[in-house]
Coordinates of C-alpha atoms and ligand atoms in Angstrom, one line a residue:
M1 CA 0.0 0.0 0.0
C2 CA 1.2 3.6 0.4
G3 CA 4.9 4.2 0.7
I4 CA 7.0 7.1 2.1
V5 CA 10.5 8.2 1.4
G6 CA 12.3 11.4 2.5
A7 CA 15.9 12.6 2.2
I8 CA 18.1 15.4 3.4
A9 CA 21.6 15.6 1.9
G10 CA 24.4 17.8 0.5
R11 CA 23.4 16.5 -3.0
D12 CA 20.3 16.6 -5.1
V13 CA 17.8 14.3 -3.5
V14 CA 15.3 14.2 -6.3
P15 CA 16.9 11.1 -7.9
V16 CA 17.1 9.4 -4.4
L17 CA 13.4 10.1 -3.9
V18 CA 12.4 8.8 -7.3
E19 CA 14.5 5.7 -7.0
G20 CA 13.0 5.1 -3.5
L21 CA 9.5 5.4 -4.8
K22 CA 10.3 3.0 -7.6
R23 CA 11.5 0.5 -5.1
L24 CA 8.2 0.9 -3.2
E25 CA 6.1 0.4 -6.4
Y26 CA 5.7 -3.3 -5.6
R27 CA 3.6 -2.5 -2.6
G28 CA 0.8 -1.4 -4.9
Y29 CA -0.2 2.3 -5.5
D30 CA -2.3 4.4 -7.9
S31 CA -0.6 7.8 -7.7
A32 CA 2.8 9.2 -6.8
G33 CA 4.2 12.6 -5.8
L34 CA 7.1 14.4 -4.2
A35 CA 7.7 17.8 -2.7
V36 CA 11.0 19.6 -2.1
I37 CA 12.3 22.9 -0.6
D38 CA 14.3 24.3 -3.5
D39 CA 17.3 26.6 -3.4
G40 CA 15.0 29.7 -3.3
G41 CA 13.4 28.3 -0.2
Q42 CA 10.1 27.6 -1.9
V43 CA 8.1 24.3 -1.7
R44 CA 7.8 22.7 -5.1
R45 CA 5.6 19.7 -5.7
V46 CA 4.9 17.2 -8.5
R47 CA 2.1 14.7 -8.4
R48 CA 0.7 12.3 -11.0
T49 CA -1.8 9.5 -11.0
G50 CA -0.4 6.3 -12.5
R51 CA 3.2 5.2 -12.5
V52 CA 6.2 6.7 -10.7
A53 CA 7.8 7.0 -14.1
E54 CA 5.2 9.5 -15.2
M55 CA 5.8 11.6 -12.1
E56 CA 9.5 11.3 -12.6
A57 CA 9.2 12.7 -16.2
A58 CA 7.1 15.6 -14.9
A59 CA 9.7 16.3 -12.2
R60 CA 12.5 16.3 -14.8
A61 CA 10.5 18.5 -17.1
E62 CA 10.1 21.0 -14.3
G63 CA 13.9 20.8 -13.5
L64 CA 13.2 19.9 -9.9
A65 CA 16.4 19.7 -7.8
A66 CA 16.8 20.2 -4.0
T67 CA 18.7 18.9 -1.0
L68 CA 15.5 18.3 1.1
G69 CA 12.4 16.5 0.0
I70 CA 9.7 13.9 0.7
G71 CA 7.9 11.5 -1.7
H72 CA 4.9 9.2 -1.6
T73 CA 3.1 6.4 -3.4
R74 CA -0.6 6.5 -2.6
W75 CA -3.1 3.7 -2.6
A76 CA -6.5 5.4 -2.5
T77 CA -8.7 5.0 0.5
H78 CA -10.3 8.3 1.3
G79 CA -11.0 10.1 -2.1
G80 CA -10.6 8.8 -5.6
V81 CA -7.5 8.4 -7.7
T82 CA -6.9 12.0 -8.7
E83 CA -4.0 14.4 -8.7
P84 CA -5.5 16.6 -5.9
N85 CA -5.8 13.6 -3.7
A86 CA -2.2 12.4 -4.3
H87 CA 0.4 13.3 -1.6
P88 CA 2.3 15.4 -0.6
H89 CA -0.4 17.7 0.7
I90 CA 0.6 21.3 1.2
S91 CA -0.6 23.9 3.7
H92 CA 1.1 27.3 3.5
G93 CA 4.6 26.0 3.0
V94 CA 4.3 22.8 5.0
A95 CA 4.4 19.6 2.8
L96 CA 3.3 16.3 4.2
V97 CA 3.0 12.6 3.3
H98 CA 1.0 10.1 5.2
N99 CA 0.4 6.3 5.3
G100 CA -2.6 5.0 7.2
I101 CA -6.0 6.3 8.0
I102 CA -7.0 9.2 10.3
E103 CA -10.3 8.2 11.9
N104 CA -11.2 11.7 13.3
H105 CA -10.5 13.5 10.0
E106 CA -14.1 14.7 9.6
A107 CA -14.2 16.4 13.0
Q108 CA -10.7 18.0 12.3
R109 CA -11.8 19.1 8.9
E110 CA -14.8 21.0 10.4
R111 CA -12.6 22.6 13.1
L112 CA -10.0 23.6 10.5
T113 CA -12.6 25.0 8.1
A114 CA -14.0 27.1 11.0
L115 CA -10.4 28.3 11.5
G116 CA -10.3 29.5 7.8
Y117 CA -8.4 26.6 6.2
A118 CA -9.5 25.7 2.6
F119 CA -9.4 22.1 1.6
E120 CA -8.2 21.0 -1.9
S121 CA -8.6 17.3 -1.6
Q122 CA -11.1 14.7 -0.4
T123 CA -8.4 12.9 1.7
D124 CA -8.2 12.3 5.4
T125 CA -4.5 13.4 5.1
E126 CA -5.0 17.0 4.3
V127 CA -6.1 17.8 7.8
I128 CA -2.7 16.8 9.1
A129 CA -0.9 19.4 6.9
H130 CA -3.3 22.1 8.1
L131 CA -2.9 21.1 11.7
I132 CA 0.9 21.3 11.5
H133 CA 0.6 24.8 10.0
H134 CA -1.9 25.8 12.6
H135 CA 0.4 24.8 15.4
L136 CA 3.4 26.5 13.7
G137 CA 1.3 29.6 13.9
R138 CA 1.1 29.2 17.7
G139 CA 4.9 29.7 17.8
L140 CA 6.0 26.0 17.9
D141 CA 8.9 24.8 15.9
L142 CA 8.3 22.1 13.2
L143 CA 8.8 19.1 15.5
G144 CA 6.7 20.7 18.2
A145 CA 3.9 21.4 15.7
L146 CA 4.1 17.8 14.5
Q147 CA 3.9 16.5 18.1
A148 CA 1.0 18.8 18.9
T149 CA -0.7 17.5 15.8
T150 CA -0.2 13.8 16.5
R151 CA -1.8 14.4 19.9
E152 CA -5.0 15.4 18.1
L153 CA -5.1 12.5 15.6
E154 CA -6.9 9.3 16.0
G155 CA -6.1 6.3 13.8
A156 CA -3.0 4.9 12.2
Y157 CA -0.2 6.8 10.6
A158 CA 3.3 7.1 9.4
L159 CA 4.0 10.8 8.6
A160 CA 6.9 12.8 7.2
A161 CA 6.8 16.6 6.8
I162 CA 9.0 19.5 5.7
S163 CA 8.5 23.2 5.9
R164 CA 9.8 26.2 3.9
D165 CA 10.4 27.9 7.3
A166 CA 12.8 25.1 8.4
P167 CA 14.8 24.1 5.3
D168 CA 17.4 22.2 7.3
R169 CA 15.2 19.4 8.6
M170 CA 12.5 16.8 8.1
V171 CA 10.2 15.6 10.9
C172 CA 8.3 12.3 11.1
A173 CA 5.9 10.3 13.3
R174 CA 4.8 6.7 13.6
M175 CA 1.6 5.2 15.1
G176 CA 0.4 1.9 13.7
C177 CA 2.2 2.1 10.4
P178 CA 5.9 1.3 9.9
L179 CA 8.5 4.0 9.6
L180 CA 12.3 4.0 9.8
I181 CA 15.2 6.4 9.6
G182 CA 18.2 5.7 7.4
L183 CA 21.5 7.0 8.6
G184 CA 24.1 8.1 6.0
E185 CA 27.3 10.1 6.0
G186 CA 26.2 13.8 6.1
E187 CA 22.8 12.7 4.8
N188 CA 19.8 11.0 6.4
F189 CA 16.6 9.5 5.2
I190 CA 13.1 8.5 6.2
A191 CA 11.2 5.5 4.7
S192 CA 8.3 3.3 5.3
D193 CA 10.2 0.3 4.0
V194 CA 14.0 -0.3 4.0
S195 CA 13.9 -1.2 0.3
A196 CA 13.2 2.5 -0.4
I197 CA 16.6 3.6 0.9
V198 CA 18.8 0.5 0.7
Q199 CA 20.6 2.0 -2.3
A200 CA 21.8 4.9 0.0
T201 CA 22.3 3.2 3.3
R202 CA 21.8 0.0 5.3
R203 CA 22.0 1.6 8.7
V204 CA 18.5 2.0 10.0
I205 CA 16.6 3.0 13.1
F206 CA 13.0 1.5 13.4
L207 CA 10.7 4.0 15.1
E208 CA 8.4 2.6 17.7
E209 CA 4.7 3.2 18.3
G210 CA 4.1 6.9 19.3
D211 CA 7.6 8.0 18.3
T212 CA 8.3 11.3 16.6
A213 CA 11.7 12.4 15.2
E214 CA 13.6 15.3 13.8
V215 CA 16.1 14.5 11.0
T216 CA 18.8 16.9 9.8
R217 CA 21.8 16.2 7.6
E218 CA 24.0 15.5 10.7
A219 CA 21.7 14.4 13.5
V220 CA 18.6 12.4 14.4
R221 CA 16.6 13.1 17.5
V222 CA 13.9 10.6 18.5
F223 CA 11.1 11.2 21.1
D224 CA 8.9 8.6 22.6
A225 CA 5.1 8.7 22.9
E226 CA 5.5 10.9 26.1
G227 CA 7.6 13.4 24.2
T228 CA 10.8 12.4 26.0
Q229 CA 14.0 12.2 23.9
T230 CA 15.0 8.6 23.6
V231 CA 17.5 6.4 21.8
R232 CA 16.4 3.7 19.4
R233 CA 18.8 0.9 18.5
E234 CA 20.6 1.1 15.1
H235 CA 20.3 -2.0 12.9
L236 CA 22.2 -3.1 9.8
S237 CA 19.6 -4.2 7.2
D238 CA 20.5 -7.3 5.3
V239 CA 18.0 -6.7 2.5
S240 CA 20.0 -7.5 -0.6
L241 CA 19.8 -5.3 -3.7
A242 CA 19.7 -8.4 -5.8
S243 CA 16.4 -9.4 -4.2
L244 CA 15.0 -6.1 -5.2
E245 CA 16.0 -6.4 -8.8
L246 CA 14.5 -8.5 -11.6
G247 CA 17.6 -9.8 -13.1
P248 CA 17.0 -12.1 -16.2
H249 CA 13.4 -12.8 -15.2
R250 CA 10.3 -11.4 -16.8
H251 CA 8.4 -10.9 -13.5
F252 CA 9.2 -10.8 -9.8
M253 CA 6.7 -13.6 -9.3
Q254 CA 8.5 -15.9 -11.7
K255 CA 11.9 -15.0 -10.0
E256 CA 10.4 -15.7 -6.6
I257 CA 8.8 -19.0 -7.6
H258 CA 12.3 -20.1 -8.9
E259 CA 14.0 -18.8 -5.8
Q260 CA 12.2 -21.3 -3.6
P261 CA 14.9 -24.0 -3.4
R262 CA 17.3 -21.3 -2.1
A263 CA 14.7 -19.7 0.1
L264 CA 13.8 -23.0 1.7
G265 CA 17.4 -24.0 2.1
D266 CA 18.1 -20.7 3.9
T267 CA 15.1 -21.1 6.1
L268 CA 16.0 -24.7 6.9
E269 CA 19.6 -23.9 7.8
A270 CA 19.1 -23.6 11.6
I271 CA 17.2 -26.9 11.7
I272 CA 19.7 -28.8 9.6
D273 CA 22.6 -27.3 11.5
A274 CA 21.1 -28.4 14.8
A275 CA 20.1 -31.8 13.2
G276 CA 16.8 -31.5 15.0
F277 CA 14.0 -29.5 16.4
G278 CA 13.9 -27.4 19.6
P279 CA 12.6 -24.2 21.2
A280 CA 15.9 -22.4 20.3
L281 CA 14.5 -22.1 16.7
F282 CA 11.9 -19.7 18.0
G283 CA 13.7 -17.4 20.4
A284 CA 15.3 -17.3 23.8
E285 CA 12.0 -17.4 25.7
A286 CA 10.6 -20.3 23.7
A287 CA 11.1 -23.1 26.1
E288 CA 9.2 -21.2 28.8
V289 CA 6.5 -20.1 26.4
F290 CA 5.9 -23.6 25.0
D291 CA 6.0 -25.3 28.4
G292 CA 2.5 -26.5 29.2
V293 CA 0.9 -25.3 26.0
T294 CA -2.4 -27.2 25.5
G295 CA -3.5 -25.8 22.1
V296 CA -2.6 -23.5 19.2
Q297 CA -4.6 -20.6 17.8
I298 CA -3.4 -19.5 14.4
L299 CA -4.3 -16.0 13.0
A300 CA -3.5 -14.7 9.5
C301 CA -4.9 -13.4 6.3
G302 CA -4.9 -14.6 2.6
T303 CA -2.1 -16.9 1.6
S304 CA -0.6 -16.8 5.1
Y305 CA -4.0 -18.1 6.4
Y306 CA -3.7 -21.0 4.1
A307 CA -0.3 -21.8 5.5
G308 CA -2.0 -21.9 8.9
L309 CA -4.6 -24.4 7.5
V310 CA -1.8 -26.7 6.5
A311 CA -0.2 -26.3 9.9
R312 CA -3.4 -27.4 11.6
Y313 CA -3.0 -30.9 10.1
W314 CA 0.6 -31.1 11.2
I315 CA 0.1 -29.7 14.7
E316 CA -2.8 -32.0 15.4
A317 CA -1.3 -35.1 13.8
I318 CA 2.3 -34.7 15.0
A319 CA 2.1 -32.8 18.2
D320 CA -1.3 -34.1 19.2
L321 CA -2.5 -30.6 20.2
P322 CA -5.8 -29.0 19.2
C323 CA -5.3 -26.3 16.7
S324 CA -7.7 -23.6 15.4
V325 CA -7.0 -21.4 12.4
E326 CA -8.9 -18.2 11.9
I327 CA -8.9 -15.3 9.4
A328 CA -7.5 -12.4 11.4
S329 CA -10.1 -9.9 10.3
E330 CA -12.9 -12.2 11.6
Y331 CA -11.2 -13.1 14.9
R332 CA -10.5 -9.4 15.8
Y333 CA -14.2 -8.5 15.7
R334 CA -15.8 -11.4 17.5
R335 CA -16.2 -12.3 21.1
A336 CA -13.5 -15.0 21.3
V337 CA -12.9 -17.3 24.3
A338 CA -9.3 -17.1 25.3
N339 CA -7.3 -20.0 26.8
P340 CA -4.1 -18.6 28.3
D341 CA -2.5 -22.0 27.8
H342 CA -2.9 -21.8 24.1
L343 CA -0.1 -20.5 21.9
V344 CA -1.2 -17.7 19.5
V345 CA 0.6 -17.9 16.2
T346 CA 0.4 -15.1 13.7
I347 CA 1.7 -15.7 10.2
S348 CA 2.6 -12.8 8.0
Q349 CA 5.0 -12.3 5.1
S350 CA 5.1 -8.5 5.6
G351 CA 4.8 -8.4 9.4
E352 CA 2.6 -5.3 9.0
T353 CA -0.8 -6.6 7.8
L354 CA -3.2 -4.5 9.9
D355 CA -5.9 -7.1 10.4
T356 CA -3.3 -9.6 11.7
M357 CA -1.7 -7.0 13.9
E358 CA -5.0 -6.1 15.4
A359 CA -6.0 -9.7 15.9
L360 CA -2.8 -10.2 17.8
K361 CA -3.5 -7.2 20.0
Y362 CA -7.0 -8.5 20.6
A363 CA -5.7 -11.9 21.5
K364 CA -3.3 -10.3 24.0
S365 CA -6.1 -8.2 25.5
L366 CA -8.0 -11.4 26.1
G367 CA -5.2 -12.8 28.2
H368 CA -3.1 -14.6 25.6
A369 CA 0.5 -14.1 26.7
R370 CA 2.1 -17.0 24.7
T371 CA 2.6 -15.4 21.2
L372 CA 4.7 -16.4 18.3
S373 CA 5.0 -14.8 14.9
I374 CA 6.1 -16.5 11.7
C375 CA 7.3 -13.6 9.6
N376 CA 9.6 -12.7 6.6
V377 CA 10.4 -9.1 7.5
P378 CA 12.8 -8.6 10.4
E379 CA 11.8 -5.9 12.9
S380 CA 8.4 -5.4 11.4
A381 CA 5.4 -4.7 13.6
I382 CA 3.9 -8.2 14.2
P383 CA 7.1 -10.0 15.3
R384 CA 7.9 -7.0 17.5
A385 CA 4.6 -7.4 19.2
S386 CA 5.2 -11.1 19.7
R387 CA 7.2 -12.9 22.4
L388 CA 8.6 -15.4 20.0
V389 CA 9.5 -15.2 16.3
F390 CA 10.5 -17.6 13.5
Y391 CA 11.9 -15.6 10.6
T392 CA 11.5 -17.2 7.3
R393 CA 14.5 -16.4 5.2
A394 CA 12.8 -16.0 1.8
G395 CA 14.4 -12.6 1.1
A396 CA 12.4 -9.6 0.0
E397 CA 9.2 -10.7 -1.7
I398 CA 8.3 -8.1 -4.4
G399 CA 5.5 -9.8 -6.4
V400 CA 2.1 -9.0 -4.9
A401 CA 1.1 -12.6 -5.1
S402 CA 2.9 -14.4 -2.3
T403 CA 5.0 -17.5 -3.3
K404 CA 8.3 -18.1 -1.6
A405 CA 6.9 -16.6 1.6
F406 CA 4.2 -19.3 1.7
T407 CA 6.5 -22.3 1.3
T408 CA 9.0 -21.0 3.8
Q409 CA 6.2 -20.3 6.2
L410 CA 5.3 -23.9 5.9
V411 CA 8.8 -24.9 6.9
G412 CA 8.5 -22.7 10.0
L413 CA 5.1 -24.2 10.9
F414 CA 6.4 -27.7 10.3
A415 CA 9.3 -27.0 12.7
L416 CA 6.8 -25.7 15.2
A417 CA 4.7 -28.8 15.0
A418 CA 7.8 -31.0 15.4
T419 CA 9.1 -28.9 18.3
L420 CA 5.9 -29.0 20.2
A421 CA 5.7 -32.7 19.6
K422 CA 9.2 -33.2 20.9
G423 CA 8.5 -31.1 24.0
R424 CA 5.4 -33.3 24.7
G425 CA 7.4 -36.5 24.3
R426 CA 5.4 -37.3 21.1
L427 CA 8.4 -37.3 18.7
T428 CA 10.6 -40.4 18.6
A429 CA 14.3 -40.0 17.7
E430 CA 13.7 -42.0 14.5
D431 CA 10.8 -39.7 13.5
E432 CA 12.9 -36.7 14.2
A433 CA 15.8 -37.9 12.2
A434 CA 13.4 -38.9 9.3
Y435 CA 11.8 -35.4 9.3
V436 CA 15.2 -33.7 9.3
E437 CA 16.2 -35.9 6.4
S438 CA 13.1 -35.1 4.4
L439 CA 13.7 -31.4 5.1
R440 CA 17.2 -31.8 3.9
H441 CA 15.9 -33.1 0.6
L442 CA 13.1 -30.5 0.3
P443 CA 15.0 -27.9 -1.8
G444 CA 15.9 -30.7 -4.3
S445 CA 12.3 -32.0 -4.5
V446 CA 11.0 -28.4 -5.0
Q447 CA 13.6 -28.0 -7.8
H448 CA 12.2 -31.2 -9.5
A449 CA 8.7 -29.7 -9.3
L450 CA 10.0 -26.5 -10.8
N451 CA 11.4 -28.5 -13.7
L452 CA 7.8 -29.3 -14.7
E453 CA 7.3 -25.7 -15.8
P454 CA 7.2 -26.4 -19.6
Q455 CA 4.4 -29.0 -19.1
I456 CA 2.5 -26.8 -16.8
A457 CA 2.8 -23.8 -19.2
G458 CA 1.2 -26.1 -21.8
W459 CA -1.8 -26.5 -19.5
A460 CA -2.0 -22.8 -18.8
E461 CA -2.8 -22.1 -22.4
R462 CA -6.0 -23.9 -22.0
F463 CA -6.9 -22.2 -18.7
A464 CA -6.3 -18.8 -20.2
S465 CA -9.4 -19.0 -22.4
R466 CA -11.7 -20.2 -19.5
Q467 CA -13.8 -18.0 -17.2
H468 CA -13.8 -20.4 -14.3
A469 CA -11.9 -23.2 -12.7
L470 CA -12.4 -25.5 -9.7
F471 CA -9.6 -26.8 -7.5
L472 CA -9.9 -29.9 -5.4
G473 CA -7.8 -31.4 -2.7
R474 CA -8.2 -33.5 0.5
G475 CA -6.7 -33.5 3.9
V476 CA -3.4 -31.5 4.1
H477 CA -3.6 -30.8 0.4
Y478 CA -7.0 -29.1 0.6
P479 CA -5.3 -25.8 1.6
I480 CA -3.0 -26.2 -1.4
A481 CA -6.1 -26.3 -3.6
L482 CA -7.3 -23.1 -1.9
E483 CA -3.9 -21.5 -2.5
G484 CA -4.0 -22.6 -6.2
A485 CA -7.4 -21.0 -6.6
L486 CA -6.3 -17.8 -4.9
K487 CA -3.2 -17.5 -7.0
L488 CA -5.1 -18.1 -10.2
K489 CA -7.8 -15.5 -9.5
E490 CA -5.6 -12.8 -8.2
I491 CA -3.1 -12.7 -11.0
S492 CA -5.0 -14.0 -14.1
Y493 CA -8.5 -12.9 -13.0
V494 CA -9.9 -16.3 -13.9
H495 CA -12.6 -17.0 -11.3
A496 CA -11.5 -20.0 -9.3
E497 CA -12.9 -21.8 -6.2
A498 CA -11.4 -24.5 -4.1
Y499 CA -13.2 -27.3 -2.3
P500 CA -12.3 -30.3 -0.2
A501 CA -12.9 -33.0 -2.9
G502 CA -15.3 -34.8 -0.6
E503 CA -17.5 -31.7 -0.5
L504 CA -18.1 -31.8 -4.3
K505 CA -21.4 -33.7 -4.3
H506 CA -22.7 -31.4 -1.6
G507 CA -23.0 -28.5 -4.0
P508 CA -20.2 -27.5 -6.4
L509 CA -20.7 -30.6 -8.6
A510 CA -23.6 -28.7 -10.1
L511 CA -21.0 -26.4 -11.7
V512 CA -19.2 -29.1 -13.5
D513 CA -19.6 -29.5 -17.2
A514 CA -17.2 -29.6 -20.2
D515 CA -16.4 -26.0 -19.8
M516 CA -15.2 -26.3 -16.2
P517 CA -11.6 -27.3 -15.8
V518 CA -11.0 -29.1 -12.5
V519 CA -7.5 -29.1 -11.0
V520 CA -6.9 -31.9 -8.5
I521 CA -4.1 -32.1 -6.0
A522 CA -3.8 -35.9 -5.7
P523 CA -0.5 -37.2 -4.2
K524 CA -0.1 -40.7 -3.1
D525 CA -1.2 -40.4 0.5
S526 CA -3.9 -42.2 2.5
L527 CA -6.7 -40.3 0.8
L528 CA -5.7 -41.0 -2.8
E529 CA -8.4 -43.6 -3.4
K530 CA -11.0 -41.2 -2.0
V531 CA -9.8 -38.5 -4.4
K532 CA -9.9 -40.9 -7.3
S533 CA -13.6 -41.5 -6.6
N534 CA -14.2 -37.8 -6.5
M535 CA -12.5 -37.5 -9.9
Q536 CA -14.9 -40.1 -11.3
E537 CA -17.7 -37.9 -10.1
V538 CA -16.3 -35.1 -12.2
R539 CA -15.6 -37.3 -15.3
A540 CA -19.1 -38.7 -15.2
R541 CA -20.4 -35.1 -15.6
G542 CA -18.1 -34.4 -18.6
G543 CA -15.7 -32.3 -16.5
E544 CA -12.0 -32.1 -17.7
L545 CA -9.5 -33.0 -15.0
F546 CA -6.0 -31.6 -14.6
V547 CA -4.3 -33.7 -12.0
F548 CA -1.1 -33.1 -10.1
T549 CA 0.1 -36.3 -8.6
D550 CA 3.4 -37.8 -7.6
A551 CA 5.5 -40.4 -9.2
D552 CA 4.5 -43.2 -6.8
S553 CA 0.8 -42.9 -7.5
R554 CA 0.9 -44.9 -10.7
F555 CA -2.0 -42.7 -11.8
G556 CA -2.0 -42.2 -15.6
P557 CA -3.7 -39.9 -18.1
S558 CA -6.9 -41.0 -20.0
E559 CA -9.6 -39.3 -22.0
G560 CA -10.4 -36.0 -20.3
V561 CA -7.8 -36.6 -17.6
H562 CA -4.5 -34.8 -17.9
V563 CA -1.8 -35.8 -15.5
I564 CA 1.5 -34.1 -14.4
R565 CA 3.6 -36.0 -12.0
T566 CA 5.6 -34.3 -9.3
P567 CA 8.6 -36.2 -8.0
R568 CA 8.3 -39.2 -5.7
H569 CA 6.0 -38.7 -2.7
V570 CA 7.7 -36.7 0.0
G571 CA 5.5 -37.7 2.9
V572 CA 4.4 -35.0 5.4
L573 CA 6.1 -32.3 3.4
S574 CA 4.1 -33.1 0.2
P575 CA 2.0 -29.9 0.5
I576 CA 5.1 -27.8 0.1
V577 CA 6.1 -29.6 -3.1
H578 CA 2.6 -29.5 -4.5
T579 CA 2.4 -25.8 -4.1
I580 CA 4.9 -25.3 -6.9
P581 CA 2.7 -26.6 -9.8
V582 CA -0.3 -24.5 -8.7
Q583 CA 1.9 -21.4 -8.5
L584 CA 3.3 -22.1 -12.0
L585 CA -0.2 -22.8 -13.4
A586 CA -1.4 -19.4 -12.1
Y587 CA 1.7 -17.6 -13.4
H588 CA 1.6 -19.0 -16.9
T589 CA -2.2 -18.5 -17.2
A590 CA -1.7 -14.8 -16.2
L591 CA 1.2 -14.6 -18.8
A592 CA -1.1 -16.1 -21.5
R593 CA -3.8 -13.6 -20.6
G594 CA -1.4 -10.7 -20.6
T595 CA -2.3 -9.4 -17.1
D596 CA 0.1 -7.3 -14.9
V597 CA 1.4 -10.3 -13.0
D598 CA 3.4 -8.4 -10.4
K599 CA 0.9 -5.7 -9.7
P600 CA -2.6 -7.3 -10.1
R601 CA -5.4 -4.8 -10.3
N602 CA -6.9 -3.4 -7.1
L603 CA -4.3 -5.3 -4.9
A604 CA -1.5 -4.1 -2.7
K605 CA 1.5 -6.1 -1.4
S606 CA 1.1 -5.1 2.2
V607 CA -2.4 -4.4 3.5
T608 CA -1.9 -1.8 6.2
V609 CA -5.5 -0.6 6.2
E610 CA -8.8 -2.4 7.0
Ligands
LIG701 C1 -1.9 -13.6 -1.9 C2 -1.3 -12.7 -0.9 C3 -2.2 -12.2 0.2 C4 -1.4 -12.1 1.5 C5 -2.2 -11.5 2.6 C6 -1.5 -11.5 4.0 O1 -1.0 -14.0 -2.8 O2 -0.2 -12.3 -1.0 O3 -3.3 -12.9 0.4 O4 -1.0 -13.4 1.9 O5 -2.5 -10.1 2.3 O6 -0.3 -10.8 3.9 P1 0.9 -11.0 4.9 O7 1.4 -12.4 4.8 O8 1.9 -10.0 4.6 O9 0.3 -10.7 6.3

């Protein structure tokens, strides 16, 4: 969703801001803009709907150059996709960018209108620019005016502001949306995401909830929610530039699908090195947190929620613990019954999905103190709010559709199931050794599945001309059917639904005819014979089957039944391997339909609003 970048330097910062905004494009946006204080001390602004490149061309045409500036990519919430609604917003020489939503903006708008302020946009953001100007008029300096403003705001925000009356500084604030400060040599930066500034510096300070800060070329002063000056730890970001670049690939999604053997290998490293499972994988406090756990509650959204659904099978079967999985946006608004002996596990690639964060806060308010986050972004909000964390080491995921994050989340969740089982005396030494051995082979098995790409691309041609598709799976592979349907609909816009195959005759079978392709995840597990019967039900209604099975199933093609074999059955880790073909099917179908694979319409990478 929205992105922020700011810079103050001894050089022209416009190229830095533009490059930063380009690196934030992956998050999803519909307009972009930047504002600078030029050499003449004036605020100059360029905004455009559409791509950052269009805004960049406009900035170049206007000859914009400055040593201080802020930029923004906007994903519309309040007010349509128009230039007046794009950020930065300006009030009498104060320029401001904002991520998040101001809930009391209507009341503030009325108050500011009564004070004589005229509004140019329909956004909730514009009130903040006017409020800062209003407080400057009371004799406060820029930071003081920002702090006075944040005390009057309700909602979530990351803010950055500059003023023509203070051309040697930027100020910023964080509440509910991520914001960090990048430290350079004689130059400093502000960003909502480290990828926006990694080309300039890797030294970063993550602001905490309620923090405000003042940033000059030489110094950074951070104040906590009470307004007391404080010190926040400096981190060295390990986001690699290579992970932010496309290289020889056509799309980030394709690159990230193919990175999975590496991503899984990196995520597995600690388990393989230790030759086993144990609380140490989840943090220093894990032994204490896991001790006496009697159940697991998983909370997540979208693809991460599907990872949770797979985990339920593992946690119940391997650790013998009850496990519920719930969509975070549902959990946070219902009267849930908490059991303090249950472990609450949030799963999030970005670590900043608002619904998941709020569900975690709600769980904690109900008395859940045992919290674990499975996350791909170090130092993001959700792991910081959790006692334990397992970082997936997928590397930056740029494609909006999650791929390598999902399979690496599954590794973390499998390790959790095995660790809980071990702690409860439910894991024999032989089983542990066998699981570690299967994990060791996992990157290779995934590579074999990736090698099926040409065959899968052949199928995709046929899906590209369809309006609908059905995905079926049973047991631990049912969530993979859900994931396959989600991937197909979000990037190719082919309507797809997933069902547990046994549910077919309870309704969806009515949809099946010769025009309905039915994808079946059918590995050789204990449910294969049941799945075969479900496939007969489809064939008997003229439905065309596209079956992903593994080499051991001895299941062959026949009329109306197309089969692609993944490598030999990999036991409990089979859902990870079977994810690869459904990702590739979605990717190649989208390719054949010519959609914007990495930036599907209406979607954002990181959903930081409700
Ligand atoms: C689908 C997808 C989304 C995310 C969801 C949660 O491909 O990417 O469904 O999985 O928005 O995001 P995170 O995992 O960042 O919390």
